[in-house]
Amino acid sequence: ARRDLAATRVNRGILRMYERSYDQALADYDAALALKPDLGAAYGSLLGYGACLAFALVTTMLVRDR
């Protein structure tokens, strides 16, 4: 049951990333890891979270500098 709930949190975090709701996505990944610390999908999603933030920052800088 904890594993299912943790997986659900990861999936919701992924959806929130697509919506650019980064703070909410991070909260979901944290909740997933609190429920199931060995859930690899949550760690992979956190890496994606970091990559998306970096992309958003670079994109914002490029658009601003035009």
mmCIF file of C-alpha atoms in Angstrom, residues 39-61:
data_model
loop_
_atom_site.group_PDB
_atom_site.id
_atom_site.type_symbol
_atom_site.label_atom_id
_atom_site.label_comp_id
_atom_site.label_asym_id
_atom_site.label_seq_id
_atom_site.Cartn_x
_atom_site.Cartn_y
_atom_site.Cartn_z
ATOM 1 C CA LEU A 39 11.753 4.057 -4.596
ATOM 2 C CA GLY A 40 14.102 4.623 -7.519
ATOM 3 C CA ALA A 41 11.471 6.363 -9.654
ATOM 4 C CA ALA A 42 11.330 9.236 -7.187
ATOM 5 C CA TYR A 43 15.084 9.803 -7.441
ATOM 6 C CA GLY A 44 14.922 9.688 -11.236
ATOM 7 C CA SER A 45 12.090 12.199 -11.196
ATOM 8 C CA LEU A 46 14.102 14.505 -8.941
ATOM 9 C CA LEU A 47 16.874 14.472 -11.538
ATOM 10 C CA GLY A 48 14.283 15.416 -14.149
ATOM 11 C CA TYR A 49 13.051 18.155 -11.834
ATOM 12 C CA GLY A 50 16.536 19.655 -11.673
ATOM 13 C CA ALA A 51 16.955 19.438 -15.431
ATOM 14 C CA CYS A 52 13.619 21.174 -16.028
ATOM 15 C CA LEU A 53 14.515 23.993 -13.656
ATOM 16 C CA ALA A 54 17.848 24.474 -15.406
ATOM 17 C CA PHE A 55 16.121 24.508 -18.798
ATOM 18 C CA ALA A 56 13.543 27.033 -17.583
ATOM 19 C CA LEU A 57 16.284 29.283 -16.229
ATOM 20 C CA VAL A 58 18.333 29.202 -19.433
ATOM 21 C CA THR A 59 15.253 29.746 -21.600
ATOM 22 C CA THR A 60 14.188 32.709 -19.494
ATOM 23 C CA MET A 61 17.656 34.232 -19.732
#
